Amino acid sequence: MDSLIVDVAARISEALPDARVVIAGRDVAEVAFECEARLALDVSIAALEVAFERAFDIDGESHTIQIRLGGAAAAGHRDEVHLIEEAEFALSEARTERSPIARDATGNTAAIDRAELAEDLTKAIEREELFLQYQPKVHLRRQEITSVEALVRWNHPTRGLVLPGDFIPLAEESRDIVALTLWTIRQSIKDQKTLADHGHDLRIFINIAGVLLADTCFVRRACALVEASGARLGFEITETSVIRDPDSAIANLKVFAEIGIVIAIDDYGAGLSSLAYLKQLPARELKIDKLFVTQLTSSNRDPLIVRSTIDLAHALEMEVVAEGVETQAAMALLSVMGCDMIQGFLISRPINLDALIHFMEDGKYQAMAADLRAPFSRLATVWKRG
């Protein structure tokens, strides 16, 4: 396999003939080029994505290679060490998010960068720079998509794609989180109508920051939007967000639930999960954190934790969603354990509305779920014996 990186480097050179390509390890290639436009980085990343859609011939067999793309751009005469560090940070993010990351390294310091980004965020909503992507949830028993999670993205005019991890904390600090979340609700309502026009009745789940659960003005405005539209929405919250101000959070979550908004507990198990709060929340879904799901088939303890969590949630009359499902083996084992829904890259990465509509109409996910009946049986036998 040592020769594979050579073939990868050759494919990069073919796609970007003006770039300098250096093999930096068995699984890493470095690419550098100069261009007057910042947009060139995004164009180059897109070109590489297309280039690697073609399969490689390895020992006479055809294999598709999944690559992670992280890059950084800066104005001329910038510190090269800083630029490389930014590119490495982008690659690390790309591996986590499983999507290409492009960073702007022009700023002088991280503090200045954050300040400028926070200022830009205030204008981003008005300038329609934000957009939503959706990640489907598949109901295992029904073998159908019953809901999607809305994920906000920011297409910055000079920085390119900015991911939530970079701007959501800034929004919370500046209180832009109110306007940002209300925009997300409005856009979700609009997109839900588009989905319905194409024959797809899906509930859309939206992430709600903890600081908003005690904000009575936000609660009132959010409820007004949902009630006026008749939209079928769900709000995903974390347990830690409730712990900040439990009395206000629980009271407002009950207000949401009373008007038909489904409450889901996100990232369960990632923090200090508390049964004291769990039993008080008007939640109908519990999402097991991907930390446990990704190691499900390679760990001895994680399956026990996941199984006990599923049983606990069902006892509390909640459906269970497993996040971060990436393999058919994990999907099969979760089905055996009684998990209700799954979400992850095995089904689909976050995609735009048009792609979601095509994905729903294509129906390949249904065939994939049906093909897992045999693995379900094998894993059921293993689980019972264990």
CSV table of C-alpha atoms in Angstrom, one decimal:
chain,number,residue,atom,x,y,z
A,1,MET,CA,0.0,0.0,0.0
A,2,ASP,CA,3.0,2.3,0.2
A,3,SER,CA,2.7,2.9,-3.5
A,4,LEU,CA,-0.9,4.2,-3.1
A,5,ILE,CA,0.2,7.6,-1.9
A,6,VAL,CA,2.3,7.9,-5.1
A,7,ASP,CA,-0.8,7.3,-7.2
A,8,VAL,CA,-2.7,9.8,-5.0
A,9,ALA,CA,-0.1,12.5,-5.5
A,10,ALA,CA,-0.1,11.8,-9.3
A,11,ARG,CA,-3.9,12.2,-9.3
A,12,ILE,CA,-3.6,15.6,-7.4
A,13,SER,CA,-1.0,16.8,-9.9
A,14,GLU,CA,-3.3,15.8,-12.8
A,15,ALA,CA,-6.2,17.8,-11.2
A,16,LEU,CA,-4.0,20.8,-10.2
A,17,PRO,CA,-1.2,21.0,-12.8
A,18,ASP,CA,0.2,24.3,-11.5
A,19,ALA,CA,0.5,23.1,-7.9
A,20,ARG,CA,3.5,21.7,-6.1
A,21,VAL,CA,2.7,18.3,-4.6
A,22,VAL,CA,4.9,16.7,-2.0
A,23,ILE,CA,4.4,13.3,-0.4
A,24,ALA,CA,4.6,13.9,3.4
A,25,GLY,CA,3.9,10.4,4.6
A,26,ARG,CA,2.2,7.1,3.9
A,27,ASP,CA,-1.2,8.8,4.0
A,28,VAL,CA,-0.5,12.6,3.6
A,29,ALA,CA,0.3,14.7,0.6
A,30,GLU,CA,1.0,18.5,0.8
A,31,VAL,CA,-0.1,20.8,-2.0
A,32,ALA,CA,1.0,24.4,-2.5
A,33,PHE,CA,0.2,27.0,-5.1
A,34,GLU,CA,0.0,30.8,-5.6
A,35,CYS,CA,-3.0,32.7,-6.9
A,36,GLU,CA,-4.3,36.2,-6.7
A,37,ALA,CA,-7.9,35.2,-5.7
A,38,ARG,CA,-8.8,33.7,-2.3
A,39,LEU,CA,-11.6,31.7,-4.1
A,40,ALA,CA,-8.9,29.6,-5.9
A,41,LEU,CA,-8.5,27.5,-2.7
A,42,ASP,CA,-12.2,26.6,-2.8
A,43,VAL,CA,-12.1,25.9,-6.5
A,44,SER,CA,-9.0,23.7,-6.1
A,45,ILE,CA,-10.6,21.7,-3.3
A,46,ALA,CA,-13.7,21.2,-5.4
A,47,ALA,CA,-11.5,20.0,-8.3
A,48,LEU,CA,-9.8,17.4,-6.1
A,49,GLU,CA,-13.2,16.2,-4.8
A,50,VAL,CA,-14.2,15.5,-8.4
A,51,ALA,CA,-10.9,14.0,-9.3
A,52,PHE,CA,-11.1,11.4,-6.5
A,53,GLU,CA,-14.6,10.3,-7.5
A,54,ARG,CA,-12.7,8.1,-10.1
A,55,ALA,CA,-11.7,4.7,-8.7
A,56,PHE,CA,-8.1,3.6,-8.5
A,57,ASP,CA,-6.8,0.3,-9.9
A,58,ILE,CA,-5.1,-1.6,-7.1
A,59,ASP,CA,-3.8,-5.0,-8.0
A,60,GLY,CA,-6.3,-5.4,-10.8
A,61,GLU,CA,-9.3,-4.4,-8.6
A,62,SER,CA,-11.2,-1.1,-8.6
A,63,HIS,CA,-11.2,0.9,-5.3
A,64,THR,CA,-12.6,4.3,-4.5
A,65,ILE,CA,-10.3,6.3,-2.2
A,66,GLN,CA,-11.9,8.6,0.4
A,67,ILE,CA,-9.7,11.6,1.1
A,68,ARG,CA,-9.9,14.4,3.6
A,69,LEU,CA,-9.1,17.9,2.3
A,70,GLY,CA,-7.9,20.8,4.6
A,71,GLY,CA,-6.4,24.0,3.3
A,72,ALA,CA,-5.5,27.5,4.2
A,73,ALA,CA,-5.0,30.7,2.2
A,74,ALA,CA,-3.3,34.0,3.1
A,75,ALA,CA,-2.4,37.2,1.4
A,76,GLY,CA,1.2,37.6,0.1
A,77,HIS,CA,4.2,37.8,2.4
A,78,ARG,CA,2.5,36.0,5.2
A,79,ASP,CA,4.4,33.8,7.6
A,80,GLU,CA,4.7,30.4,5.9
A,81,VAL,CA,4.9,28.6,9.3
A,82,HIS,CA,1.6,30.2,10.3
A,83,LEU,CA,0.1,29.2,7.0
A,84,ILE,CA,1.2,25.6,7.3
A,85,GLU,CA,-0.2,25.5,10.9
A,86,GLU,CA,-3.5,26.8,9.7
A,87,ALA,CA,-3.6,24.2,6.9
A,88,GLU,CA,-2.8,21.4,9.4
A,89,PHE,CA,-5.6,22.7,11.7
A,90,ALA,CA,-8.0,22.7,8.7
A,91,LEU,CA,-7.1,19.1,7.9
A,92,SER,CA,-7.7,18.1,11.5
A,93,GLU,CA,-11.2,19.7,11.3
A,94,ALA,CA,-11.8,18.0,8.0
A,95,ARG,CA,-11.1,14.6,9.5
A,96,THR,CA,-13.5,15.4,12.3
A,97,GLU,CA,-16.3,16.9,10.2
A,98,ARG,CA,-15.6,14.5,7.2
A,99,SER,CA,-16.0,17.4,4.8
A,100,PRO,CA,-13.5,19.8,3.2
A,101,ILE,CA,-12.3,22.7,5.3
A,102,ALA,CA,-10.8,25.9,3.9
A,103,ARG,CA,-9.4,28.5,6.4
A,104,ASP,CA,-8.3,32.1,5.9
A,105,ALA,CA,-4.9,32.7,7.6
A,106,THR,CA,-4.6,36.4,6.7
A,107,GLY,CA,-5.5,37.7,10.2
A,108,ASN,CA,-2.6,38.8,12.4
A,109,THR,CA,-3.7,36.9,15.5
A,110,ALA,CA,-6.4,34.5,16.6
A,111,ALA,CA,-7.9,37.2,18.8
A,112,ILE,CA,-8.2,39.6,15.9
A,113,ASP,CA,-9.6,36.8,13.7
A,114,ARG,CA,-12.3,36.0,16.3
A,115,ALA,CA,-13.2,39.7,16.6
A,116,GLU,CA,-13.5,40.1,12.9
A,117,LEU,CA,-15.5,36.9,12.5
A,118,ALA,CA,-17.9,38.0,15.2
A,119,GLU,CA,-18.4,41.3,13.5
A,120,ASP,CA,-19.0,39.6,10.2
A,121,LEU,CA,-21.5,37.2,11.7
A,122,THR,CA,-23.8,40.0,12.7
A,123,LYS,CA,-24.0,41.0,9.0
A,124,ALA,CA,-24.1,37.5,7.7
A,125,ILE,CA,-27.8,36.9,8.4
A,126,GLU,CA,-28.9,40.1,6.7
A,127,ARG,CA,-26.7,39.3,3.7
A,128,GLU,CA,-28.1,35.8,3.3
A,129,GLU,CA,-24.6,34.2,3.7
A,130,LEU,CA,-26.0,31.4,5.9
A,131,PHE,CA,-27.5,28.2,4.5
A,132,LEU,CA,-28.8,24.9,5.9
A,133,GLN,CA,-27.7,21.4,5.3
A,134,TYR,CA,-29.7,18.4,6.4
A,135,GLN,CA,-28.7,15.0,7.7
A,136,PRO,CA,-31.4,12.3,7.5
A,137,LYS,CA,-32.4,10.0,10.4
A,138,VAL,CA,-33.5,6.5,9.3
A,139,HIS,CA,-36.0,4.5,11.3
A,140,LEU,CA,-34.6,1.0,11.4
A,141,ARG,CA,-37.9,-0.9,11.8
A,142,ARG,CA,-39.7,1.1,9.2
A,143,GLN,CA,-36.7,1.3,6.9
A,144,GLU,CA,-37.6,4.9,6.0
A,145,ILE,CA,-36.4,8.4,6.7
A,146,THR,CA,-38.7,10.0,9.3
A,147,SER,CA,-36.9,13.2,10.1
A,148,VAL,CA,-33.8,15.2,9.4
A,149,GLU,CA,-31.4,17.4,11.4
A,150,ALA,CA,-30.9,21.0,10.2
A,151,LEU,CA,-27.2,22.1,10.4
A,152,VAL,CA,-26.4,25.7,9.8
A,153,ARG,CA,-23.4,26.7,7.6
A,154,TRP,CA,-21.9,30.0,6.8
A,155,ASN,CA,-20.6,30.8,3.3
A,156,HIS,CA,-18.3,33.7,4.1
A,157,PRO,CA,-17.5,36.0,1.2
A,158,THR,CA,-13.7,35.8,1.7
A,159,ARG,CA,-13.1,32.9,4.2
A,160,GLY,CA,-15.2,30.4,2.3
A,161,LEU,CA,-17.1,27.8,4.3
A,162,VAL,CA,-17.2,28.5,8.0
A,163,LEU,CA,-18.4,25.6,10.2
A,164,PRO,CA,-20.5,25.9,13.3
A,165,GLY,CA,-17.7,25.1,15.7
A,166,ASP,CA,-16.1,28.3,14.6
A,167,PHE,CA,-19.0,30.7,14.8
A,168,ILE,CA,-21.7,29.2,17.2
A,169,PRO,CA,-19.6,30.0,20.3
A,170,LEU,CA,-19.1,33.6,19.0
A,171,ALA,CA,-22.8,33.9,18.4
A,172,GLU,CA,-23.5,32.8,22.0
A,173,GLU,CA,-21.0,35.3,23.3
A,174,SER,CA,-22.4,38.2,21.3
A,175,ARG,CA,-26.1,37.2,21.6
A,176,ASP,CA,-26.3,36.9,17.8
A,177,ILE,CA,-27.4,33.3,18.7
A,178,VAL,CA,-31.0,34.6,19.0
A,179,ALA,CA,-31.2,36.0,15.5
A,180,LEU,CA,-29.2,33.0,14.2
A,181,THR,CA,-31.6,30.5,15.7
A,182,LEU,CA,-34.7,32.4,14.6
A,183,TRP,CA,-33.3,32.5,11.1
A,184,THR,CA,-32.8,28.7,11.3
A,185,ILE,CA,-36.3,28.2,12.4
A,186,ARG,CA,-37.7,30.3,9.6
A,187,GLN,CA,-35.6,28.7,6.9
A,188,SER,CA,-36.5,25.2,8.2
A,189,ILE,CA,-40.2,26.1,8.0
A,190,LYS,CA,-39.7,27.2,4.4
A,191,ASP,CA,-37.7,24.2,3.5
A,192,GLN,CA,-40.2,21.9,5.1
A,193,LYS,CA,-42.9,23.3,2.8
A,194,THR,CA,-40.6,22.6,-0.2
A,195,LEU,CA,-40.2,19.0,1.0
A,196,ALA,CA,-43.9,18.6,1.4
A,197,ASP,CA,-44.5,19.9,-2.1
A,198,HIS,CA,-42.3,17.0,-3.3
A,199,GLY,CA,-44.3,14.5,-1.2
A,200,HIS,CA,-41.9,14.2,1.7
A,201,ASP,CA,-43.4,14.8,5.2
A,202,LEU,CA,-40.4,15.1,7.4
A,203,ARG,CA,-40.0,16.6,10.9
A,204,ILE,CA,-37.0,18.9,11.0
A,205,PHE,CA,-34.8,19.0,14.1
A,206,ILE,CA,-33.0,22.2,15.1
A,207,ASN,CA,-30.2,22.6,17.6
A,208,ILE,CA,-31.1,25.0,20.4
A,209,ALA,CA,-28.2,26.6,22.4
A,210,GLY,CA,-28.4,26.4,26.2
A,211,VAL,CA,-28.4,30.2,26.7
A,212,LEU,CA,-31.8,30.3,24.8
A,213,LEU,CA,-33.6,28.0,27.1
A,214,ALA,CA,-33.9,30.7,29.8
A,215,ASP,CA,-34.6,33.5,27.3
A,216,THR,CA,-38.4,34.1,27.5
A,217,CYS,CA,-38.3,36.5,24.6
A,218,PHE,CA,-36.8,33.9,22.3
A,219,VAL,CA,-39.2,31.2,23.6
A,220,ARG,CA,-42.2,33.5,22.8
A,221,ARG,CA,-40.9,34.3,19.3
A,222,ALA,CA,-40.0,30.7,18.5
A,223,CYS,CA,-43.4,29.5,19.5
A,224,ALA,CA,-45.1,32.2,17.5
A,225,LEU,CA,-43.2,31.1,14.3
A,226,VAL,CA,-44.1,27.4,14.8
A,227,GLU,CA,-47.7,28.0,15.7
A,228,ALA,CA,-48.3,30.4,12.8
A,229,SER,CA,-46.8,28.0,10.3
A,230,GLY,CA,-48.0,24.7,11.6
A,231,ALA,CA,-44.6,23.3,11.0
A,232,ARG,CA,-43.5,19.9,12.4
A,233,LEU,CA,-40.2,20.8,14.2
A,234,GLY,CA,-38.1,19.2,16.8
A,235,PHE,CA,-35.6,21.0,19.1
A,236,GLU,CA,-32.3,19.2,20.1
A,237,ILE,CA,-30.9,20.2,23.4
A,238,THR,CA,-28.0,18.9,25.5
A,239,GLU,CA,-28.3,18.0,29.2
A,240,THR,CA,-25.6,20.5,30.1
A,241,SER,CA,-27.7,23.3,28.7
A,242,VAL,CA,-30.5,22.4,31.1
A,243,ILE,CA,-28.1,22.3,34.1
A,244,ARG,CA,-27.3,26.0,33.6
A,245,ASP,CA,-30.8,27.1,34.8
A,246,PRO,CA,-32.8,24.0,35.3
A,247,ASP,CA,-36.0,25.6,36.5
A,248,SER,CA,-36.3,28.0,33.5
A,249,ALA,CA,-35.1,25.4,31.0
A,250,ILE,CA,-37.5,22.7,32.0
A,251,ALA,CA,-40.4,25.1,32.1
A,252,ASN,CA,-39.7,26.5,28.6
A,253,LEU,CA,-39.1,23.0,27.2
A,254,LYS,CA,-42.5,22.1,28.4
A,255,VAL,CA,-43.9,25.1,26.6
A,256,PHE,CA,-42.3,23.9,23.4
A,257,ALA,CA,-43.6,20.4,23.9
A,258,GLU,CA,-47.2,21.7,24.5
A,259,ILE,CA,-47.3,23.2,21.0
A,260,GLY,CA,-46.1,20.0,19.4
A,261,ILE,CA,-42.4,20.6,19.1
A,262,VAL,CA,-40.6,17.3,19.8
A,263,ILE,CA,-37.7,17.6,22.3
A,264,ALA,CA,-34.6,15.5,21.7
A,265,ILE,CA,-31.7,15.1,24.1
A,266,ASP,CA,-28.5,15.5,22.1
A,267,ASP,CA,-25.0,14.0,22.8
A,268,TYR,CA,-26.3,11.8,25.6
A,269,GLY,CA,-23.4,10.2,27.4
A,270,ALA,CA,-20.8,12.8,26.3
A,271,GLY,CA,-21.1,14.8,29.5
A,272,LEU,CA,-22.3,14.2,33.0
A,273,SER,CA,-25.6,12.5,32.3
A,274,SER,CA,-28.0,13.0,35.2
A,275,LEU,CA,-31.1,10.9,35.7
A,276,ALA,CA,-32.4,13.6,38.0
A,277,TYR,CA,-32.8,16.0,35.1
A,278,LEU,CA,-33.5,13.3,32.5
A,279,LYS,CA,-36.7,12.2,34.2
A,280,GLN,CA,-38.0,15.8,34.4
A,281,LEU,CA,-37.5,16.7,30.7
A,282,PRO,CA,-40.5,16.4,28.3
A,283,ALA,CA,-38.2,14.6,25.8
A,284,ARG,CA,-39.4,12.1,23.3
A,285,GLU,CA,-36.0,11.3,21.7
A,286,LEU,CA,-32.6,10.5,23.1
A,287,LYS,CA,-29.5,10.7,20.9
A,288,ILE,CA,-26.6,8.5,21.9
A,289,ASP,CA,-23.3,10.4,21.4
A,290,LYS,CA,-21.2,9.2,18.5
A,291,LEU,CA,-18.3,8.7,20.9
A,292,PHE,CA,-19.9,5.4,21.9
A,293,VAL,CA,-21.3,4.5,18.4
A,294,THR,CA,-18.1,4.7,16.4
A,295,GLN,CA,-16.4,2.2,18.7
A,296,LEU,CA,-19.5,-0.1,19.0
A,297,THR,CA,-18.0,-3.1,17.1
A,298,SER,CA,-14.5,-2.8,18.4
A,299,SER,CA,-15.0,-2.2,22.1
A,300,ASN,CA,-16.1,-4.4,24.9
A,301,ARG,CA,-17.7,-1.7,27.1
A,302,ASP,CA,-19.4,0.5,24.5
A,303,PRO,CA,-22.0,-2.1,23.4
A,304,LEU,CA,-23.0,-2.5,27.1
A,305,ILE,CA,-23.3,1.2,27.6
A,306,VAL,CA,-25.3,1.6,24.4
A,307,ARG,CA,-27.6,-1.3,25.2
A,308,SER,CA,-28.3,-0.1,28.7
A,309,THR,CA,-29.0,3.4,27.4
A,310,ILE,CA,-31.5,2.1,24.9
A,311,ASP,CA,-33.3,0.2,27.6
A,312,LEU,CA,-33.3,3.2,29.9
A,313,ALA,CA,-34.7,5.5,27.2
A,314,HIS,CA,-37.4,3.0,26.2
A,315,ALA,CA,-38.4,2.7,29.9
A,316,LEU,CA,-38.8,6.5,29.9
A,317,GLU,CA,-41.0,6.2,26.8
A,318,MET,CA,-38.4,7.8,24.5
A,319,GLU,CA,-37.2,6.7,21.1
A,320,VAL,CA,-33.4,6.3,20.6
A,321,VAL,CA,-31.3,7.8,17.9
A,322,ALA,CA,-27.7,6.6,17.4
A,323,GLU,CA,-25.4,9.3,16.0
A,324,GLY,CA,-22.2,8.7,14.0
A,325,VAL,CA,-23.2,5.4,12.4
A,326,GLU,CA,-20.5,4.7,9.8
A,327,THR,CA,-20.6,1.0,9.1
A,328,GLN,CA,-23.2,-1.7,8.3
A,329,ALA,CA,-21.9,-3.8,11.2
A,330,ALA,CA,-22.7,-1.0,13.6
A,331,MET,CA,-26.1,-0.5,12.0
A,332,ALA,CA,-26.9,-4.2,12.3
A,333,LEU,CA,-25.9,-4.4,16.0
A,334,LEU,CA,-27.9,-1.3,16.9
A,335,SER,CA,-30.9,-2.9,15.3
A,336,VAL,CA,-30.4,-6.0,17.3
A,337,MET,CA,-30.2,-3.9,20.5
A,338,GLY,CA,-33.5,-2.3,19.7
A,339,CYS,CA,-32.3,1.2,18.7
A,340,ASP,CA,-35.1,3.0,16.9
A,341,MET,CA,-33.2,5.4,14.5
A,342,ILE,CA,-29.7,5.9,13.2
A,343,GLN,CA,-27.9,9.0,11.8
A,344,GLY,CA,-24.5,9.1,10.3
A,345,PHE,CA,-22.3,8.9,7.2
A,346,LEU,CA,-23.4,5.4,6.4
A,347,ILE,CA,-26.7,6.9,5.5
A,348,SER,CA,-25.7,10.4,4.3
A,349,ARG,CA,-23.5,13.3,5.2
A,350,PRO,CA,-25.2,16.7,5.7
A,351,ILE,CA,-26.5,17.8,2.3
A,352,ASN,CA,-28.3,20.7,0.8
A,353,LEU,CA,-32.1,20.8,0.3
A,354,ASP,CA,-32.0,19.9,-3.4
A,355,ALA,CA,-29.7,17.0,-2.7
A,356,LEU,CA,-31.9,15.8,0.1
A,357,ILE,CA,-35.0,15.7,-2.2
A,358,HIS,CA,-33.0,13.7,-4.7
A,359,PHE,CA,-31.8,11.4,-1.9
A,360,MET,CA,-35.3,10.8,-0.8
A,361,GLU,CA,-36.5,10.0,-4.3
A,362,ASP,CA,-33.6,7.8,-5.1
A,363,GLY,CA,-34.4,5.4,-2.3
A,364,LYS,CA,-31.0,3.6,-2.2
A,365,TYR,CA,-30.9,3.9,1.6
A,366,GLN,CA,-34.0,1.5,1.7
A,367,ALA,CA,-32.2,-1.1,-0.3
A,368,MET,CA,-29.2,-0.8,2.0
A,369,ALA,CA,-31.3,-1.3,5.1
A,370,ALA,CA,-33.0,-4.3,3.5
A,371,ASP,CA,-29.7,-5.9,2.6
A,372,LEU,CA,-28.8,-5.9,6.3
A,373,ARG,CA,-31.3,-8.6,7.3
A,374,ALA,CA,-28.7,-11.3,7.1
A,375,PRO,CA,-26.1,-9.4,9.3
A,376,PHE,CA,-29.0,-8.7,11.7
A,377,SER,CA,-29.5,-12.4,12.1
A,378,ARG,CA,-25.8,-13.2,12.6
A,379,LEU,CA,-25.3,-10.4,15.1
A,380,ALA,CA,-28.4,-11.4,17.0
A,381,THR,CA,-27.0,-14.9,17.5
A,382,VAL,CA,-23.6,-13.5,18.7
A,383,TRP,CA,-25.4,-11.1,21.0
A,384,LYS,CA,-27.5,-13.8,22.6
A,385,ARG,CA,-24.5,-16.1,23.1
A,386,GLY,CA,-22.5,-13.3,24.6
